Amino acid sequence: MKPETWRELLAQYRAIAVIRSPNLELGKQMATAIYNGGIRLIEITWNSDRPTELISKLCSELPNCTIGAGTLLTREDVHQAVDSGAEFLFTPHTNPGLIEAARKLDIPMIPGAFSPTEIVNAWQAGASCVKVFPISTLGGVAYVKSLQGPLGEIPLIPTGGVTLKNAEAFIQAGAIAVGLSSELFPPALLSEQNWQAIAKQAEILTQQLAKI
């Protein structure tokens, strides 16, 4: 997938659901629930149970979704993720070597960055977008808004502190999209496996962002 196509998807859907699951079947159920709520961009973290198998299953069973991999740390992780069917890649850090490896595979790479210097370095190294993480530590919506003046040409995806209540504000502040994990999967609902309620969480989010 070309970076331009990836950014078009982000501008269309605005939200990426991040799934970190200790159990393969649970991860599949989590993905299905948020799919039923309208989410179409799903990231499976590499520290989930059998991530390659989960990504492969979701690519087959949720054909209208774009499935990616996250928390990648090495070149081997990158290649395994792509081989399993991942269509976009997230890392928690900025590593020019991993960005270049993804570019050679024509796969969007979204590295994590903290400061303006890290954000610019990631972008200049060839990142498709930059993950601003953890956004709760950095000042939330105000931080994203403050970056727009000097760095407005860099597409940013805040994660690590995005909620149903502030997701819309992040987009309005200039983020191209947001990433959410625990907010979509409250521990109580997850332990009860209340998939209908989890689907409702996703539906609320997608409806909010569709208005922008």
PDB file of N, CA and C in Angstrom, residues 3-102:
ATOM      1  N   PRO A   3       1.969   5.118   0.620  1.00  0.00           N
ATOM      2  CA  PRO A   3       1.673   6.050   1.725  1.00  0.00           C
ATOM      3  C   PRO A   3       0.461   6.927   1.454  1.00  0.00           C
ATOM      4  N   GLU A   4       0.289   7.341   0.200  1.00  0.00           N
ATOM      5  CA  GLU A   4      -0.846   8.200  -0.129  1.00  0.00           C
ATOM      6  C   GLU A   4      -2.174   7.474   0.103  1.00  0.00           C
ATOM      7  N   THR A   5      -2.218   6.207  -0.286  1.00  0.00           N
ATOM      8  CA  THR A   5      -3.428   5.402  -0.094  1.00  0.00           C
ATOM      9  C   THR A   5      -3.709   5.226   1.394  1.00  0.00           C
ATOM     10  N   TRP A   6      -2.656   4.995   2.166  1.00  0.00           N
ATOM     11  CA  TRP A   6      -2.797   4.828   3.606  1.00  0.00           C
ATOM     12  C   TRP A   6      -3.355   6.087   4.249  1.00  0.00           C
ATOM     13  N   ARG A   7      -2.836   7.223   3.852  1.00  0.00           N
ATOM     14  CA  ARG A   7      -3.325   8.469   4.438  1.00  0.00           C
ATOM     15  C   ARG A   7      -4.763   8.764   4.024  1.00  0.00           C
ATOM     16  N   GLU A   8      -5.147   8.319   2.842  1.00  0.00           N
ATOM     17  CA  GLU A   8      -6.547   8.454   2.423  1.00  0.00           C
ATOM     18  C   GLU A   8      -7.457   7.606   3.326  1.00  0.00           C
ATOM     19  N   LEU A   9      -7.014   6.415   3.670  1.00  0.00           N
ATOM     20  CA  LEU A   9      -7.789   5.562   4.577  1.00  0.00           C
ATOM     21  C   LEU A   9      -7.916   6.214   5.950  1.00  0.00           C
ATOM     22  N   LEU A  10      -6.826   6.787   6.428  1.00  0.00           N
ATOM     23  CA  LEU A  10      -6.853   7.450   7.728  1.00  0.00           C
ATOM     24  C   LEU A  10      -7.829   8.623   7.715  1.00  0.00           C
ATOM     25  N   ALA A  11      -7.797   9.394   6.649  1.00  0.00           N
ATOM     26  CA  ALA A  11      -8.686  10.552   6.545  1.00  0.00           C
ATOM     27  C   ALA A  11     -10.140  10.128   6.436  1.00  0.00           C
ATOM     28  N   GLN A  12     -10.364   8.924   5.918  1.00  0.00           N
ATOM     29  CA  GLN A  12     -11.733   8.416   5.784  1.00  0.00           C
ATOM     30  C   GLN A  12     -12.271   7.872   7.098  1.00  0.00           C
ATOM     31  N   TYR A  13     -11.450   7.059   7.793  1.00  0.00           N
ATOM     32  CA  TYR A  13     -11.937   6.355   8.977  1.00  0.00           C
ATOM     33  C   TYR A  13     -11.544   7.000  10.303  1.00  0.00           C
ATOM     34  N   ARG A  14     -10.409   7.669  10.330  1.00  0.00           N
ATOM     35  CA  ARG A  14      -9.970   8.484  11.472  1.00  0.00           C
ATOM     36  C   ARG A  14      -9.537   7.718  12.725  1.00  0.00           C
ATOM     37  N   ALA A  15      -9.977   6.487  12.911  1.00  0.00           N
ATOM     38  CA  ALA A  15      -9.663   5.759  14.153  1.00  0.00           C
ATOM     39  C   ALA A  15      -9.041   4.405  13.860  1.00  0.00           C
ATOM     40  N   ILE A  16      -8.012   4.080  14.631  1.00  0.00           N
ATOM     41  CA  ILE A  16      -7.375   2.765  14.564  1.00  0.00           C
ATOM     42  C   ILE A  16      -7.581   2.081  15.907  1.00  0.00           C
ATOM     43  N   ALA A  17      -8.149   0.899  15.870  1.00  0.00           N
ATOM     44  CA  ALA A  17      -8.321   0.120  17.098  1.00  0.00           C
ATOM     45  C   ALA A  17      -7.071  -0.718  17.327  1.00  0.00           C
ATOM     46  N   VAL A  18      -6.496  -0.588  18.506  1.00  0.00           N
ATOM     47  CA  VAL A  18      -5.270  -1.323  18.847  1.00  0.00           C
ATOM     48  C   VAL A  18      -5.643  -2.500  19.754  1.00  0.00           C
ATOM     49  N   ILE A  19      -5.361  -3.708  19.280  1.00  0.00           N
ATOM     50  CA  ILE A  19      -5.709  -4.915  20.037  1.00  0.00           C
ATOM     51  C   ILE A  19      -4.446  -5.581  20.562  1.00  0.00           C
ATOM     52  N   ARG A  20      -4.388  -5.718  21.860  1.00  0.00           N
ATOM     53  CA  ARG A  20      -3.301  -6.445  22.533  1.00  0.00           C
ATOM     54  C   ARG A  20      -3.970  -7.564  23.320  1.00  0.00           C
ATOM     55  N   SER A  21      -3.867  -8.769  22.829  1.00  0.00           N
ATOM     56  CA  SER A  21      -4.627  -9.871  23.412  1.00  0.00           C
ATOM     57  C   SER A  21      -3.723 -11.004  23.893  1.00  0.00           C
ATOM     58  N   PRO A  22      -3.952 -11.513  25.103  1.00  0.00           N
ATOM     59  CA  PRO A  22      -3.162 -12.625  25.618  1.00  0.00           C
ATOM     60  C   PRO A  22      -3.631 -13.977  25.095  1.00  0.00           C
ATOM     61  N   ASN A  23      -4.683 -13.943  24.281  1.00  0.00           N
ATOM     62  CA  ASN A  23      -5.273 -15.191  23.793  1.00  0.00           C
ATOM     63  C   ASN A  23      -5.746 -14.994  22.360  1.00  0.00           C
ATOM     64  N   LEU A  24      -5.390 -15.903  21.487  1.00  0.00           N
ATOM     65  CA  LEU A  24      -5.718 -15.772  20.074  1.00  0.00           C
ATOM     66  C   LEU A  24      -7.218 -15.641  19.833  1.00  0.00           C
ATOM     67  N   GLU A  25      -7.994 -16.507  20.431  1.00  0.00           N
ATOM     68  CA  GLU A  25      -9.436 -16.482  20.209  1.00  0.00           C
ATOM     69  C   GLU A  25     -10.049 -15.202  20.759  1.00  0.00           C
ATOM     70  N   LEU A  26      -9.543 -14.745  21.904  1.00  0.00           N
ATOM     71  CA  LEU A  26     -10.031 -13.495  22.473  1.00  0.00           C
ATOM     72  C   LEU A  26      -9.743 -12.331  21.527  1.00  0.00           C
ATOM     73  N   GLY A  27      -8.545 -12.316  20.953  1.00  0.00           N
ATOM     74  CA  GLY A  27      -8.193 -11.263  20.009  1.00  0.00           C
ATOM     75  C   GLY A  27      -9.115 -11.251  18.805  1.00  0.00           C
ATOM     76  N   LYS A  28      -9.460 -12.419  18.338  1.00  0.00           N
ATOM     77  CA  LYS A  28     -10.382 -12.530  17.199  1.00  0.00           C
ATOM     78  C   LYS A  28     -11.759 -11.980  17.568  1.00  0.00           C
ATOM     79  N   GLN A  29     -12.225 -12.293  18.764  1.00  0.00           N
ATOM     80  CA  GLN A  29     -13.529 -11.797  19.211  1.00  0.00           C
ATOM     81  C   GLN A  29     -13.518 -10.283  19.404  1.00  0.00           C
ATOM     82  N   MET A  30     -12.408  -9.765  19.917  1.00  0.00           N
ATOM     83  CA  MET A  30     -12.274  -8.316  20.087  1.00  0.00           C
ATOM     84  C   MET A  30     -12.369  -7.610  18.734  1.00  0.00           C
ATOM     85  N   ALA A  31     -11.656  -8.141  17.764  1.00  0.00           N
ATOM     86  CA  ALA A  31     -11.660  -7.535  16.437  1.00  0.00           C
ATOM     87  C   ALA A  31     -13.039  -7.606  15.795  1.00  0.00           C
ATOM     88  N   THR A  32     -13.696  -8.722  15.947  1.00  0.00           N
ATOM     89  CA  THR A  32     -15.027  -8.883  15.358  1.00  0.00           C
ATOM     90  C   THR A  32     -16.016  -7.913  15.985  1.00  0.00           C
ATOM     91  N   ALA A  33     -15.909  -7.716  17.293  1.00  0.00           N
ATOM     92  CA  ALA A  33     -16.828  -6.814  17.991  1.00  0.00           C
ATOM     93  C   ALA A  33     -16.686  -5.379  17.492  1.00  0.00           C
ATOM     94  N   ILE A  34     -15.460  -4.909  17.396  1.00  0.00           N
ATOM     95  CA  ILE A  34     -15.298  -3.516  16.955  1.00  0.00           C
ATOM     96  C   ILE A  34     -15.591  -3.373  15.470  1.00  0.00           C
ATOM     97  N   TYR A  35     -15.370  -4.429  14.713  1.00  0.00           N
ATOM     98  CA  TYR A  35     -15.776  -4.417  13.302  1.00  0.00           C
ATOM     99  C   TYR A  35     -17.292  -4.236  13.198  1.00  0.00           C
ATOM    100  N   ASN A  36     -18.008  -4.940  14.051  1.00  0.00           N
ATOM    101  CA  ASN A  36     -19.470  -4.813  14.062  1.00  0.00           C
ATOM    102  C   ASN A  36     -19.909  -3.406  14.462  1.00  0.00           C
ATOM    103  N   GLY A  37     -19.034  -2.683  15.167  1.00  0.00           N
ATOM    104  CA  GLY A  37     -19.327  -1.314  15.552  1.00  0.00           C
ATOM    105  C   GLY A  37     -18.874  -0.280  14.536  1.00  0.00           C
ATOM    106  N   GLY A  38     -18.259  -0.736  13.445  1.00  0.00           N
ATOM    107  CA  GLY A  38     -17.896   0.181  12.367  1.00  0.00           C
ATOM    108  C   GLY A  38     -16.425   0.476  12.194  1.00  0.00           C
ATOM    109  N   ILE A  39     -15.566  -0.044  13.069  1.00  0.00           N
ATOM    110  CA  ILE A  39     -14.121   0.184  12.938  1.00  0.00           C
ATOM    111  C   ILE A  39     -13.592  -0.599  11.741  1.00  0.00           C
ATOM    112  N   ARG A  40     -12.753   0.040  10.933  1.00  0.00           N
ATOM    113  CA  ARG A  40     -12.230  -0.620   9.737  1.00  0.00           C
ATOM    114  C   ARG A  40     -10.705  -0.632   9.672  1.00  0.00           C
ATOM    115  N   LEU A  41     -10.050  -0.032  10.656  1.00  0.00           N
ATOM    116  CA  LEU A  41      -8.590  -0.078  10.752  1.00  0.00           C
ATOM    117  C   LEU A  41      -8.233  -0.727  12.081  1.00  0.00           C
ATOM    118  N   ILE A  42      -7.554  -1.860  12.031  1.00  0.00           N
ATOM    119  CA  ILE A  42      -7.256  -2.627  13.242  1.00  0.00           C
ATOM    120  C   ILE A  42      -5.767  -2.962  13.296  1.00  0.00           C
ATOM    121  N   GLU A  43      -5.156  -2.637  14.412  1.00  0.00           N
ATOM    122  CA  GLU A  43      -3.747  -2.958  14.651  1.00  0.00           C
ATOM    123  C   GLU A  43      -3.643  -4.078  15.680  1.00  0.00           C
ATOM    124  N   ILE A  44      -2.896  -5.111  15.346  1.00  0.00           N
ATOM    125  CA  ILE A  44      -2.616  -6.203  16.281  1.00  0.00           C
ATOM    126  C   ILE A  44      -1.197  -6.028  16.808  1.00  0.00           C
ATOM    127  N   THR A  45      -1.049  -5.884  18.106  1.00  0.00           N
ATOM    128  CA  THR A  45       0.286  -5.673  18.655  1.00  0.00           C
ATOM    129  C   THR A  45       1.087  -6.965  18.633  1.00  0.00           C
ATOM    130  N   TRP A  46       2.385  -6.800  18.481  1.00  0.00           N
ATOM    131  CA  TRP A  46       3.262  -7.954  18.322  1.00  0.00           C
ATOM    132  C   TRP A  46       3.421  -8.746  19.617  1.00  0.00           C
ATOM    133  N   ASN A  47       3.061  -8.143  20.746  1.00  0.00           N
ATOM    134  CA  ASN A  47       3.116  -8.885  22.004  1.00  0.00           C
ATOM    135  C   ASN A  47       1.770  -9.508  22.353  1.00  0.00           C
ATOM    136  N   SER A  48       0.913  -9.641  21.355  1.00  0.00           N
ATOM    137  CA  SER A  48      -0.306 -10.435  21.518  1.00  0.00           C
ATOM    138  C   SER A  48       0.031 -11.909  21.351  1.00  0.00           C
ATOM    139  N   ASP A  49      -0.905 -12.764  21.719  1.00  0.00           N
ATOM    140  CA  ASP A  49      -0.734 -14.198  21.530  1.00  0.00           C
ATOM    141  C   ASP A  49      -0.783 -14.526  20.036  1.00  0.00           C
ATOM    142  N   ARG A  50       0.264 -15.149  19.527  1.00  0.00           N
ATOM    143  CA  ARG A  50       0.340 -15.601  18.129  1.00  0.00           C
ATOM    144  C   ARG A  50      -0.125 -14.524  17.141  1.00  0.00           C
ATOM    145  N   PRO A  51       0.555 -13.385  17.122  1.00  0.00           N
ATOM    146  CA  PRO A  51       0.092 -12.263  16.295  1.00  0.00           C
ATOM    147  C   PRO A  51       0.044 -12.566  14.806  1.00  0.00           C
ATOM    148  N   THR A  52       0.999 -13.333  14.299  1.00  0.00           N
ATOM    149  CA  THR A  52       0.980 -13.627  12.864  1.00  0.00           C
ATOM    150  C   THR A  52      -0.266 -14.423  12.491  1.00  0.00           C
ATOM    151  N   GLU A  53      -0.621 -15.386  13.329  1.00  0.00           N
ATOM    152  CA  GLU A  53      -1.814 -16.194  13.062  1.00  0.00           C
ATOM    153  C   GLU A  53      -3.076 -15.347  13.174  1.00  0.00           C
ATOM    154  N   LEU A  54      -3.112 -14.471  14.166  1.00  0.00           N
ATOM    155  CA  LEU A  54      -4.284 -13.623  14.349  1.00  0.00           C
ATOM    156  C   LEU A  54      -4.454 -12.662  13.176  1.00  0.00           C
ATOM    157  N   ILE A  55      -3.365 -12.042  12.732  1.00  0.00           N
ATOM    158  CA  ILE A  55      -3.432 -11.137  11.594  1.00  0.00           C
ATOM    159  C   ILE A  55      -3.927 -11.874  10.352  1.00  0.00           C
ATOM    160  N   SER A  56      -3.372 -13.047  10.120  1.00  0.00           N
ATOM    161  CA  SER A  56      -3.773 -13.837   8.957  1.00  0.00           C
ATOM    162  C   SER A  56      -5.259 -14.181   8.989  1.00  0.00           C
ATOM    163  N   LYS A  57      -5.752 -14.572  10.165  1.00  0.00           N
ATOM    164  CA  LYS A  57      -7.169 -14.919  10.302  1.00  0.00           C
ATOM    165  C   LYS A  57      -8.063 -13.707  10.049  1.00  0.00           C
ATOM    166  N   LEU A  58      -7.688 -12.576  10.607  1.00  0.00           N
ATOM    167  CA  LEU A  58      -8.511 -11.380  10.457  1.00  0.00           C
ATOM    168  C   LEU A  58      -8.515 -10.873   9.016  1.00  0.00           C
ATOM    169  N   CYS A  59      -7.377 -10.984   8.341  1.00  0.00           N
ATOM    170  CA  CYS A  59      -7.332 -10.582   6.929  1.00  0.00           C
ATOM    171  C   CYS A  59      -8.294 -11.420   6.100  1.00  0.00           C
ATOM    172  N   SER A  60      -8.446 -12.674   6.479  1.00  0.00           N
ATOM    173  CA  SER A  60      -9.335 -13.580   5.758  1.00  0.00           C
ATOM    174  C   SER A  60     -10.792 -13.388   6.138  1.00  0.00           C
ATOM    175  N   GLU A  61     -11.046 -13.174   7.434  1.00  0.00           N
ATOM    176  CA  GLU A  61     -12.424 -13.158   7.933  1.00  0.00           C
ATOM    177  C   GLU A  61     -13.056 -11.772   7.961  1.00  0.00           C
ATOM    178  N   LEU A  62     -12.233 -10.726   7.913  1.00  0.00           N
ATOM    179  CA  LEU A  62     -12.758  -9.357   7.893  1.00  0.00           C
ATOM    180  C   LEU A  62     -12.219  -8.649   6.650  1.00  0.00           C
ATOM    181  N   PRO A  63     -12.677  -9.054   5.475  1.00  0.00           N
ATOM    182  CA  PRO A  63     -12.091  -8.559   4.224  1.00  0.00           C
ATOM    183  C   PRO A  63     -12.274  -7.069   3.984  1.00  0.00           C
ATOM    184  N   ASN A  64     -13.232  -6.451   4.652  1.00  0.00           N
ATOM    185  CA  ASN A  64     -13.444  -5.019   4.471  1.00  0.00           C
ATOM    186  C   ASN A  64     -12.591  -4.173   5.411  1.00  0.00           C
ATOM    187  N   CYS A  65     -11.778  -4.837   6.229  1.00  0.00           N
ATOM    188  CA  CYS A  65     -10.895  -4.141   7.163  1.00  0.00           C
ATOM    189  C   CYS A  65      -9.474  -4.077   6.615  1.00  0.00           C
ATOM    190  N   THR A  66      -8.737  -3.102   7.101  1.00  0.00           N
ATOM    191  CA  THR A  66      -7.304  -3.031   6.840  1.00  0.00           C
ATOM    192  C   THR A  66      -6.620  -3.399   8.149  1.00  0.00           C
ATOM    193  N   ILE A  67      -5.888  -4.494   8.123  1.00  0.00           N
ATOM    194  CA  ILE A  67      -5.281  -5.049   9.338  1.00  0.00           C
ATOM    195  C   ILE A  67      -3.781  -4.757   9.332  1.00  0.00           C
ATOM    196  N   GLY A  68      -3.290  -4.249  10.449  1.00  0.00           N
ATOM    197  CA  GLY A  68      -1.875  -3.969  10.563  1.00  0.00           C
ATOM    198  C   GLY A  68      -1.268  -4.569  11.814  1.00  0.00           C
ATOM    199  N   ALA A  69       0.024  -4.337  11.989  1.00  0.00           N
ATOM    200  CA  ALA A  69       0.753  -4.861  13.142  1.00  0.00           C
ATOM    201  C   ALA A  69       1.416  -3.709  13.887  1.00  0.00           C
ATOM    202  N   GLY A  70       1.519  -3.849  15.201  1.00  0.00           N
ATOM    203  CA  GLY A  70       2.135  -2.812  16.018  1.00  0.00           C
ATOM    204  C   GLY A  70       3.116  -3.368  17.022  1.00  0.00           C
ATOM    205  N   THR A  71       3.805  -2.483  17.711  1.00  0.00           N
ATOM    206  CA  THR A  71       4.815  -2.831  18.710  1.00  0.00           C
ATOM    207  C   THR A  71       5.930  -3.667  18.078  1.00  0.00           C
ATOM    208  N   LEU A  72       6.281  -3.327  16.846  1.00  0.00           N
ATOM    209  CA  LEU A  72       7.360  -4.029  16.151  1.00  0.00           C
ATOM    210  C   LEU A  72       8.697  -3.425  16.563  1.00  0.00           C
ATOM    211  N   LEU A  73       9.677  -4.278  16.800  1.00  0.00           N
ATOM    212  CA  LEU A  73      10.966  -3.807  17.313  1.00  0.00           C
ATOM    213  C   LEU A  73      12.149  -4.135  16.416  1.00  0.00           C
ATOM    214  N   THR A  74      12.019  -5.135  15.550  1.00  0.00           N
ATOM    215  CA  THR A  74      13.155  -5.585  14.753  1.00  0.00           C
ATOM    216  C   THR A  74      12.768  -5.762  13.290  1.00  0.00           C
ATOM    217  N   ARG A  75      13.772  -5.899  12.433  1.00  0.00           N
ATOM    218  CA  ARG A  75      13.525  -6.167  11.014  1.00  0.00           C
ATOM    219  C   ARG A  75      12.794  -7.500  10.846  1.00  0.00           C
ATOM    220  N   GLU A  76      13.158  -8.469  11.670  1.00  0.00           N
ATOM    221  CA  GLU A  76      12.480  -9.766  11.605  1.00  0.00           C
ATOM    222  C   GLU A  76      10.998  -9.602  11.899  1.00  0.00           C
ATOM    223  N   ASP A  77      10.664  -8.784  12.901  1.00  0.00           N
ATOM    224  CA  ASP A  77       9.256  -8.506  13.204  1.00  0.00           C
ATOM    225  C   ASP A  77       8.553  -7.927  11.984  1.00  0.00           C
ATOM    226  N   VAL A  78       9.203  -6.965  11.339  1.00  0.00           N
ATOM    227  CA  VAL A  78       8.616  -6.310  10.168  1.00  0.00           C
ATOM    228  C   VAL A  78       8.311  -7.325   9.078  1.00  0.00           C
ATOM    229  N   HIS A  79       9.276  -8.155   8.758  1.00  0.00           N
ATOM    230  CA  HIS A  79       9.086  -9.129   7.674  1.00  0.00           C
ATOM    231  C   HIS A  79       8.032 -10.177   8.039  1.00  0.00           C
ATOM    232  N   GLN A  80       8.033 -10.617   9.272  1.00  0.00           N
ATOM    233  CA  GLN A  80       7.026 -11.596   9.689  1.00  0.00           C
ATOM    234  C   GLN A  80       5.628 -10.997   9.649  1.00  0.00           C
ATOM    235  N   ALA A  81       5.513  -9.745  10.056  1.00  0.00           N
ATOM    236  CA  ALA A  81       4.215  -9.079  10.039  1.00  0.00           C
ATOM    237  C   ALA A  81       3.684  -8.960   8.615  1.00  0.00           C
ATOM    238  N   VAL A  82       4.548  -8.547   7.709  1.00  0.00           N
ATOM    239  CA  VAL A  82       4.132  -8.396   6.311  1.00  0.00           C
ATOM    240  C   VAL A  82       3.786  -9.757   5.708  1.00  0.00           C
ATOM    241  N   ASP A  83       4.571 -10.765   6.015  1.00  0.00           N
ATOM    242  CA  ASP A  83       4.295 -12.108   5.502  1.00  0.00           C
ATOM    243  C   ASP A  83       2.954 -12.641   5.994  1.00  0.00           C
ATOM    244  N   SER A  84       2.527 -12.206   7.179  1.00  0.00           N
ATOM    245  CA  SER A  84       1.254 -12.676   7.735  1.00  0.00           C
ATOM    246  C   SER A  84       0.056 -11.925   7.150  1.00  0.00           C
ATOM    247  N   GLY A  85       0.332 -10.841   6.406  1.00  0.00           N
ATOM    248  CA  GLY A  85      -0.749 -10.105   5.763  1.00  0.00           C
ATOM    249  C   GLY A  85      -0.937  -8.687   6.250  1.00  0.00           C
ATOM    250  N   ALA A  86      -0.117  -8.231   7.206  1.00  0.00           N
ATOM    251  CA  ALA A  86      -0.263  -6.864   7.730  1.00  0.00           C
ATOM    252  C   ALA A  86      -0.089  -5.845   6.617  1.00  0.00           C
ATOM    253  N   GLU A  87      -0.962  -4.836   6.609  1.00  0.00           N
ATOM    254  CA  GLU A  87      -0.942  -3.817   5.561  1.00  0.00           C
ATOM    255  C   GLU A  87      -0.421  -2.473   6.046  1.00  0.00           C
ATOM    256  N   PHE A  88      -0.162  -2.351   7.340  1.00  0.00           N
ATOM    257  CA  PHE A  88       0.511  -1.176   7.881  1.00  0.00           C
ATOM    258  C   PHE A  88       1.246  -1.604   9.141  1.00  0.00           C
ATOM    259  N   LEU A  89       2.265  -0.827   9.525  1.00  0.00           N
ATOM    260  CA  LEU A  89       3.150  -1.209  10.629  1.00  0.00           C
ATOM    261  C   LEU A  89       3.366  -0.036  11.584  1.00  0.00           C
ATOM    262  N   PHE A  90       3.270  -0.326  12.878  1.00  0.00           N
ATOM    263  CA  PHE A  90       3.554   0.666  13.912  1.00  0.00           C
ATOM    264  C   PHE A  90       4.736   0.194  14.760  1.00  0.00           C
ATOM    265  N   THR A  91       5.576   1.134  15.137  1.00  0.00           N
ATOM    266  CA  THR A  91       6.624   0.846  16.113  1.00  0.00           C
ATOM    267  C   THR A  91       6.490   1.840  17.263  1.00  0.00           C
ATOM    268  N   PRO A  92       6.924   1.472  18.468  1.00  0.00           N
ATOM    269  CA  PRO A  92       6.834   2.403  19.594  1.00  0.00           C
ATOM    270  C   PRO A  92       7.944   3.440  19.594  1.00  0.00           C
ATOM    271  N   HIS A  93       8.879   3.297  18.649  1.00  0.00           N
ATOM    272  CA  HIS A  93      10.061   4.151  18.609  1.00  0.00           C
ATOM    273  C   HIS A  93      10.383   4.493  17.158  1.00  0.00           C
ATOM    274  N   THR A  94      11.406   5.315  16.960  1.00  0.00           N
ATOM    275  CA  THR A  94      11.849   5.666  15.615  1.00  0.00           C
ATOM    276  C   THR A  94      13.180   4.992  15.325  1.00  0.00           C
ATOM    277  N   ASN A  95      13.158   4.104  14.333  1.00  0.00           N
ATOM    278  CA  ASN A  95      14.354   3.394  13.898  1.00  0.00           C
ATOM    279  C   ASN A  95      14.436   3.521  12.379  1.00  0.00           C
ATOM    280  N   PRO A  96      15.358   4.342  11.866  1.00  0.00           N
ATOM    281  CA  PRO A  96      15.443   4.546  10.417  1.00  0.00           C
ATOM    282  C   PRO A  96      15.587   3.255   9.622  1.00  0.00           C
ATOM    283  N   GLY A  97      16.257   2.264  10.200  1.00  0.00           N
ATOM    284  CA  GLY A  97      16.419   0.984   9.503  1.00  0.00           C
ATOM    285  C   GLY A  97      15.100   0.269   9.297  1.00  0.00           C
ATOM    286  N   LEU A  98      14.238   0.320  10.294  1.00  0.00           N
ATOM    287  CA  LEU A  98      12.927  -0.323  10.161  1.00  0.00           C
ATOM    288  C   LEU A  98      12.049   0.457   9.185  1.00  0.00           C
ATOM    289  N   ILE A  99      12.152   1.774   9.203  1.00  0.00           N
ATOM    290  CA  ILE A  99      11.391   2.595   8.260  1.00  0.00           C
ATOM    291  C   ILE A  99      11.809   2.259   6.832  1.00  0.00           C
ATOM    292  N   GLU A 100      13.102   2.138   6.605  1.00  0.00           N
ATOM    293  CA  GLU A 100      13.597   1.810   5.271  1.00  0.00           C
ATOM    294  C   GLU A 100      13.174   0.407   4.849  1.00  0.00           C
ATOM    295  N   ALA A 101      13.191  -0.538   5.787  1.00  0.00           N
ATOM    296  CA  ALA A 101      12.763  -1.899   5.464  1.00  0.00           C
ATOM    297  C   ALA A 101      11.307  -1.921   5.017  1.00  0.00           C
ATOM    298  N   ALA A 102      10.465  -1.148   5.697  1.00  0.00           N
ATOM    299  CA  ALA A 102       9.055  -1.080   5.334  1.00  0.00           C
ATOM    300  C   ALA A 102       8.870  -0.404   3.975  1.00  0.00           C
TER     301      ALA A 102
END
